[in-house]
mmCIF file of C-alpha atoms in Angstrom:
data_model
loop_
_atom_site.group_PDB
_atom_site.id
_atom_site.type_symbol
_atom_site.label_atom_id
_atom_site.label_comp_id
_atom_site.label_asym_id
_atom_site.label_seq_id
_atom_site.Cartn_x
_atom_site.Cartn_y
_atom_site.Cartn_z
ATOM 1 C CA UNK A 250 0.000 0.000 0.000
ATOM 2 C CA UNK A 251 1.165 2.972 -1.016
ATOM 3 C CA UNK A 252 0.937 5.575 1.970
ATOM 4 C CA UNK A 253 1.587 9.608 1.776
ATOM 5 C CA UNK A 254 2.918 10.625 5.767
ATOM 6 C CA UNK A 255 2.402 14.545 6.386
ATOM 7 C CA UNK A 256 4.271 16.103 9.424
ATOM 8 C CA UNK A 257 3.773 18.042 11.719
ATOM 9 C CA UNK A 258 -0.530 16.532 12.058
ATOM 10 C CA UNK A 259 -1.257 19.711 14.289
ATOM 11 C CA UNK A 260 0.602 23.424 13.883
ATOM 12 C CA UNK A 261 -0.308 26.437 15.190
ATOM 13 C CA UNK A 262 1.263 29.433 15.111
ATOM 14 C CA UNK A 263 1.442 33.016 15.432
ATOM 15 C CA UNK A 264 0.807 35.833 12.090
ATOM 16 C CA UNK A 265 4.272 36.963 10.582
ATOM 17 C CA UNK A 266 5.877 33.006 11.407
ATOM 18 C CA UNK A 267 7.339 30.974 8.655
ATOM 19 C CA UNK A 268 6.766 27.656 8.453
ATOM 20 C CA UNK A 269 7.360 24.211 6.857
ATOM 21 C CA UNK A 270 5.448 20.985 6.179
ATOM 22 C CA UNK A 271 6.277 18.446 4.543
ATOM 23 C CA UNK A 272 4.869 15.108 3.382
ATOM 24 C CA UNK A 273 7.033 11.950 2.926
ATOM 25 C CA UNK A 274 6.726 8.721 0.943
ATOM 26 C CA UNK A 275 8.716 5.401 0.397
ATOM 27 C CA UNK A 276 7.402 5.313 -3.012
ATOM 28 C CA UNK A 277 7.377 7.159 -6.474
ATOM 29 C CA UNK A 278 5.044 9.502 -7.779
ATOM 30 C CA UNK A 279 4.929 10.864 -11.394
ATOM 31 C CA UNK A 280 3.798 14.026 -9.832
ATOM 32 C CA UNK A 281 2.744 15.541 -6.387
ATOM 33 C CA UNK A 282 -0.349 18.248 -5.662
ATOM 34 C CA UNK A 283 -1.020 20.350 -3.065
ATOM 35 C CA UNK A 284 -4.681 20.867 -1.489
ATOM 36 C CA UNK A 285 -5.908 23.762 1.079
ATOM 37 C CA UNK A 286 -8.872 22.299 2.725
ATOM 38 C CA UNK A 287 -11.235 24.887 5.106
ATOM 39 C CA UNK A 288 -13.849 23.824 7.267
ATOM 40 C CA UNK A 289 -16.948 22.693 5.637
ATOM 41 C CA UNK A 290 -15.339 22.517 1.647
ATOM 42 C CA UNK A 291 -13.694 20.579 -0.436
ATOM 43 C CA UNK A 292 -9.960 20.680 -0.662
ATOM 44 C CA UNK A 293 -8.395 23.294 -3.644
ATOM 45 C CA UNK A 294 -6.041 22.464 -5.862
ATOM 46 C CA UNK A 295 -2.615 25.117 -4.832
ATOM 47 C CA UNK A 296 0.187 23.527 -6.898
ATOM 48 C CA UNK A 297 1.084 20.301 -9.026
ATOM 49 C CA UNK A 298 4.876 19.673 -9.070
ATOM 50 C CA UNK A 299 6.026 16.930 -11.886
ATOM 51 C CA UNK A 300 9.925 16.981 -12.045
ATOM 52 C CA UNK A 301 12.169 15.817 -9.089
ATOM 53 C CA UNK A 302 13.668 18.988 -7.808
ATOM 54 C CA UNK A 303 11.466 21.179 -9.219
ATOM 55 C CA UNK A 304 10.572 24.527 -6.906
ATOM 56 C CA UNK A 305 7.254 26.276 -7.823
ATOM 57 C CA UNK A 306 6.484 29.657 -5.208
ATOM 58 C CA UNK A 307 3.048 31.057 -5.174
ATOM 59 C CA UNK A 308 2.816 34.441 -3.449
ATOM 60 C CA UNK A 309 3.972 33.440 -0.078
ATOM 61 C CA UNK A 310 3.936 30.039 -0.474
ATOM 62 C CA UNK A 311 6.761 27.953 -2.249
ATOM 63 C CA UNK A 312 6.246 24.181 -2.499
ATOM 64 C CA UNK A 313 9.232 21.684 -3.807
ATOM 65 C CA UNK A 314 9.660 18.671 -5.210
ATOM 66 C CA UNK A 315 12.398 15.878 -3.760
ATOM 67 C CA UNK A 316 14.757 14.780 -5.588
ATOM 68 C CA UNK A 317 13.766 11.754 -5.710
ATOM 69 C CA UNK A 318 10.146 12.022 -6.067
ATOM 70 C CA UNK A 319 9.350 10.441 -2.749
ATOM 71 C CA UNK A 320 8.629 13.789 -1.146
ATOM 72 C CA UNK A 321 7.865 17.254 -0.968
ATOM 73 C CA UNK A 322 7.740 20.510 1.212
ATOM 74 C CA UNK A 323 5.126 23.122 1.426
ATOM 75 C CA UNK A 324 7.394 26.290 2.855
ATOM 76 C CA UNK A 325 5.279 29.768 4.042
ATOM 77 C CA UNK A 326 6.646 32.213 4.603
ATOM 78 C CA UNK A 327 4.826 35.241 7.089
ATOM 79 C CA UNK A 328 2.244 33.574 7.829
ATOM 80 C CA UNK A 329 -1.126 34.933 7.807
ATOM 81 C CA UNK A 330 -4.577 34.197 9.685
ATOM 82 C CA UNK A 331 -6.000 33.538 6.244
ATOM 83 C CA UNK A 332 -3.695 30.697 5.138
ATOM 84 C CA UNK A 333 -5.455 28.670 8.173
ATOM 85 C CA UNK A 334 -6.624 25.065 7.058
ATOM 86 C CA UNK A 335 -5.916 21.955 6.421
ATOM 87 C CA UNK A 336 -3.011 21.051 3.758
ATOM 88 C CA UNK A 337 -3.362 18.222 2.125
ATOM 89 C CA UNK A 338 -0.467 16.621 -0.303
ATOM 90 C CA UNK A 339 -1.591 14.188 -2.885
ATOM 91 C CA UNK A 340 0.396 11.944 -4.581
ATOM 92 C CA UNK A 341 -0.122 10.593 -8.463
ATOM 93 C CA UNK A 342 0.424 7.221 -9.063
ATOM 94 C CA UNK A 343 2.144 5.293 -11.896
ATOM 95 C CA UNK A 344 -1.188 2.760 -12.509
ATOM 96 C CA UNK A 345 -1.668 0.494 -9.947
ATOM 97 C CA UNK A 346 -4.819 -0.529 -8.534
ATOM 98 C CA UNK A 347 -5.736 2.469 -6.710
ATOM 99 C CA UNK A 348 -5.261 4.862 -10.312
ATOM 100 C CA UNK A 349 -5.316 7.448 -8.874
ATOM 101 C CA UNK A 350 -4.365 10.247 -6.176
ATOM 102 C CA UNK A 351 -2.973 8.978 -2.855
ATOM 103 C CA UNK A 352 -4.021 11.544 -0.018
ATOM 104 C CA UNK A 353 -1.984 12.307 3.244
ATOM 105 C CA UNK A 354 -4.085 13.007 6.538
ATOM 106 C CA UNK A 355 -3.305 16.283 6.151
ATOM 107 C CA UNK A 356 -1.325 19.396 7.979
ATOM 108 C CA UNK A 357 -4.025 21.327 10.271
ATOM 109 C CA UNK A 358 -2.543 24.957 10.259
ATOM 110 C CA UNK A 359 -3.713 27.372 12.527
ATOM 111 C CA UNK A 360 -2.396 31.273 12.482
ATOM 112 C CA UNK A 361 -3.461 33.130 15.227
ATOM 113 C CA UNK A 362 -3.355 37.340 14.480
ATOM 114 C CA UNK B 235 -18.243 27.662 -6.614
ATOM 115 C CA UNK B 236 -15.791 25.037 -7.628
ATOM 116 C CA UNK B 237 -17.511 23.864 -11.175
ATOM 117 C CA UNK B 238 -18.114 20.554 -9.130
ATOM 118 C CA UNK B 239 -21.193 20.575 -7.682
ATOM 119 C CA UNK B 240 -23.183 17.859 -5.195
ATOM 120 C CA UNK B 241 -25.960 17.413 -3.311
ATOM 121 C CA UNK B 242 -27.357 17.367 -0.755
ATOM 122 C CA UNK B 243 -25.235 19.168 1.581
ATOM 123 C CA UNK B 244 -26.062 17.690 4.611
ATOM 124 C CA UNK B 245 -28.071 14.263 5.252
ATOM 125 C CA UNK B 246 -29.058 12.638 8.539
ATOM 126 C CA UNK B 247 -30.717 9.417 8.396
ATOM 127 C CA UNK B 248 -31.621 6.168 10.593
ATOM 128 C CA UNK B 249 -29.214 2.732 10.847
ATOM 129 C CA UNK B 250 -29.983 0.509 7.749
ATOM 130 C CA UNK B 251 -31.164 2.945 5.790
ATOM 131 C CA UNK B 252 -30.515 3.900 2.173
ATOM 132 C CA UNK B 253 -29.024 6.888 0.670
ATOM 133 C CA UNK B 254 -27.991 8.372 -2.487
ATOM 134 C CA UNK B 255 -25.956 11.163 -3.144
ATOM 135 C CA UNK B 256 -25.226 13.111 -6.329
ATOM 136 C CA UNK B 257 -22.837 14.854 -7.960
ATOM 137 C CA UNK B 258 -21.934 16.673 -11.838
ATOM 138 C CA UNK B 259 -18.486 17.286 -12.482
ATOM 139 C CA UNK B 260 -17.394 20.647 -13.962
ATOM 140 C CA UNK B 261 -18.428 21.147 -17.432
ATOM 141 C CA UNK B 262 -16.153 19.103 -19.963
ATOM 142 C CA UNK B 263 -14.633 16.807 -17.211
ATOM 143 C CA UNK B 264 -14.868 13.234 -18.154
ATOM 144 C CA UNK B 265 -13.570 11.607 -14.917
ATOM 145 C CA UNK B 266 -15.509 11.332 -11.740
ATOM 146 C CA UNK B 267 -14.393 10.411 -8.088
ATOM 147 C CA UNK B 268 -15.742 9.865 -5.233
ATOM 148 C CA UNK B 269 -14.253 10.040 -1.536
ATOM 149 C CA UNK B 270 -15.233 9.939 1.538
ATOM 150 C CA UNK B 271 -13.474 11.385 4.784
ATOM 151 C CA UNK B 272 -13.841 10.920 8.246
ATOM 152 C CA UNK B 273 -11.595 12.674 10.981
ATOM 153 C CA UNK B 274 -8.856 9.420 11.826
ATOM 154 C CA UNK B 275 -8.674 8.196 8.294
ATOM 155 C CA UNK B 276 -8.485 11.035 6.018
ATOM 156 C CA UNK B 277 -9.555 11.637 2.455
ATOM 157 C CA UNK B 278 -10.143 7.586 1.354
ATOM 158 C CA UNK B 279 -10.526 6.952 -2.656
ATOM 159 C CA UNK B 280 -13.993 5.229 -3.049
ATOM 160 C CA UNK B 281 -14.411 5.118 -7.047
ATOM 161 C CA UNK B 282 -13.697 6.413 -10.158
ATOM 162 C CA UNK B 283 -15.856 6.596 -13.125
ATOM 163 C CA UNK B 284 -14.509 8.016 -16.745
ATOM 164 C CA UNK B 285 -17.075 8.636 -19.388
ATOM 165 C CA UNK B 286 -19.844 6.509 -17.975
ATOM 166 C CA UNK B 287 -17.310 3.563 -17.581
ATOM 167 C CA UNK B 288 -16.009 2.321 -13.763
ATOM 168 C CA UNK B 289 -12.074 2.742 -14.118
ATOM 169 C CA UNK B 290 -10.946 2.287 -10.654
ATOM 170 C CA UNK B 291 -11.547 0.659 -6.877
ATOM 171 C CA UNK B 292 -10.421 2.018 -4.142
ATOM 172 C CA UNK B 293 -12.046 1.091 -0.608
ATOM 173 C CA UNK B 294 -15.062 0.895 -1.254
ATOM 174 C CA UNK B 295 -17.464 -1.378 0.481
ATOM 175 C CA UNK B 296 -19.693 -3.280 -0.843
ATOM 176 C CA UNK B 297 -22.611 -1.594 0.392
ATOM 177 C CA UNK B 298 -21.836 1.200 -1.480
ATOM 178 C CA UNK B 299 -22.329 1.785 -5.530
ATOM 179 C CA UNK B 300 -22.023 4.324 -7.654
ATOM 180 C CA UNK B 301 -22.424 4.987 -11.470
ATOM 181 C CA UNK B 302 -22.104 8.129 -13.862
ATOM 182 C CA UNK B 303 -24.860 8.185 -16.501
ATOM 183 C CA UNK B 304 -24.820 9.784 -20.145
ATOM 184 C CA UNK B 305 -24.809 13.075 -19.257
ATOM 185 C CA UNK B 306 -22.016 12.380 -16.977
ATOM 186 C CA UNK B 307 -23.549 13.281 -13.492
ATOM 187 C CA UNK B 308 -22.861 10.546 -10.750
ATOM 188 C CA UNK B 309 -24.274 8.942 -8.084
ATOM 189 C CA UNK B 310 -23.609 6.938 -4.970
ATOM 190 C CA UNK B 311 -25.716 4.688 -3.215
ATOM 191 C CA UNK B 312 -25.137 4.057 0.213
ATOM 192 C CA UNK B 313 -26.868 1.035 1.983
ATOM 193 C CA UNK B 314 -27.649 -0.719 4.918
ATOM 194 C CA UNK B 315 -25.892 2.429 6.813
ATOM 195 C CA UNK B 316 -23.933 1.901 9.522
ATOM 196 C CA UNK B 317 -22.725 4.340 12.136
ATOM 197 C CA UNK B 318 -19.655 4.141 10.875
ATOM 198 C CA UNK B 319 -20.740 5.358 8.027
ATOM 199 C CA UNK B 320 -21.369 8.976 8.791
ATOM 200 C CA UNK B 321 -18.387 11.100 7.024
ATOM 201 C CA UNK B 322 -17.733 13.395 4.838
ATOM 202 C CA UNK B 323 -18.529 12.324 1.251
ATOM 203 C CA UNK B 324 -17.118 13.970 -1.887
ATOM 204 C CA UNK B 325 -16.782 14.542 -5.667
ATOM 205 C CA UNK B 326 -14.110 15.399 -7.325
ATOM 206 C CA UNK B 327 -13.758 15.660 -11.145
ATOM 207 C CA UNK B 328 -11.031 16.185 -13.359
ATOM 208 C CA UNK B 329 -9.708 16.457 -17.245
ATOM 209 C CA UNK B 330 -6.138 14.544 -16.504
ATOM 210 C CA UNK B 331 -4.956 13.180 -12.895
ATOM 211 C CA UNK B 332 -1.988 14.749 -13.252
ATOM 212 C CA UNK B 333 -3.237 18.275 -13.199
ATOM 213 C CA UNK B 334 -5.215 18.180 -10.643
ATOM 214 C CA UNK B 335 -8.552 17.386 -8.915
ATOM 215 C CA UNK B 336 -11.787 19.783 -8.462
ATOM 216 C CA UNK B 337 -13.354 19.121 -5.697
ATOM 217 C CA UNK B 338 -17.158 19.866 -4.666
ATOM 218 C CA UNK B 339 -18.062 20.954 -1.060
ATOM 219 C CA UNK B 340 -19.103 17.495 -0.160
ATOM 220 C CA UNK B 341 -22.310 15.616 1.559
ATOM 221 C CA UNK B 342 -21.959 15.340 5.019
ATOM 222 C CA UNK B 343 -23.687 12.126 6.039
ATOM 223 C CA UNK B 344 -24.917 11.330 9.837
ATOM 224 C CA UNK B 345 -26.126 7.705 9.946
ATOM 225 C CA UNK B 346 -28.327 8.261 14.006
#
């Protein structure tokens, strides 16, 4: 089974922090997304990153690809009460059974003002 | 609004009931997919239907069914609920997997 692990589950912090997630895998993807999830909706798409390595920034956010393509980092930088939620990182698979995105649990981010 | 949209939003009903929710993808999506979350497990791949046709399995019991018709709107049936049934349910659609998912807002389910 291939399984997605995001760390930290729970972070909360206060407006103007930077901060880091990341999401971790033992096996391959051909690509990786990124989700924001609020309370009550379904998750939105942020970023998809295809190429081991590859760095993609959005505003304040800037999300990379390992090497490898095992794993991947969501970096923000001054953080704001609006980017609260829940980050989810998705992983493609190459076929297989499942055919489709594997989902971690998810980050829960919390920025306080 | 998402594109993605399902209904109904919110759905309380008894042990061993039946239930169907519904969902149309965005306009010119072929794939459908349906997942359901709950709080310790996450965001759990259900099914996937392309063009009318079931393409993949994912943990679905088999209680549950789905199906997309012509006009590419899907359903799933939920049956003989269970309390451990009552989760978040949604659709997703997409062009290509690789570019991304759109999700709807999602069914909440409470099986009393």
């Amino acid at each position: 089974t291939q399984l997605l692990e995001q760390s930290p589950q729970f972070l909360s912090i206060q407006e103007g922090e930077n901060l880091t997630v990341y999401c971790n895998s033992s096996s391959v993807f051909s690509s990786l997304q990124w989700y924001r999830q609020e309370p009550g909706e379904g998750p939105v798409l942020l970023v998809t990153v295809v190429t081991g390595g590859e760095v993609k920034k959005l505003k304040r956010l800037t999300f990379q690809f390992g090497d490898a393509r095992k794993d991947s980092s969501l970096h923000i930088t001054a953080a704001q009460p609006g980017d609260t939620g829940l980050y989810l990182c998705a992983g493609v698979t190459y076929g297989g059974s499942q055919g489709n995105l594997i989902f971690g649990k998810g980050t829960k981010l919390s920025v306080k003002p | 609004d998402s594109g993605v949209t399902q209904t109904p939003k919110h759905l309380i009903t008894a042990t061993g009931q039946r239930v169907t929710l519904r969902c149309s993808p965005r306009s010119g999506d072929l794939s459908v997919y349906w997942y359901q979350q709950s709080l310790d497990q996450g965001l759990q791949f259900l099914i996937q239907y392309y063009n009318g046709e079931e393409r993949a399995k994912g943990n679905i019991l088999e209680r549950f069914s789905a199906q997309q018709f012509p006009d590419l709107h899907s359903e799933l049936n939920l049956s003989s609920l269970e309390l451990g049934d009552s989760a978040l349910y949604f659709c997703a659609s997409s062009r290509d997997r690789a570019y991304g998912y759109t999700f709807g807002s999602g069914t909440r389910l409470t099986v009393v």
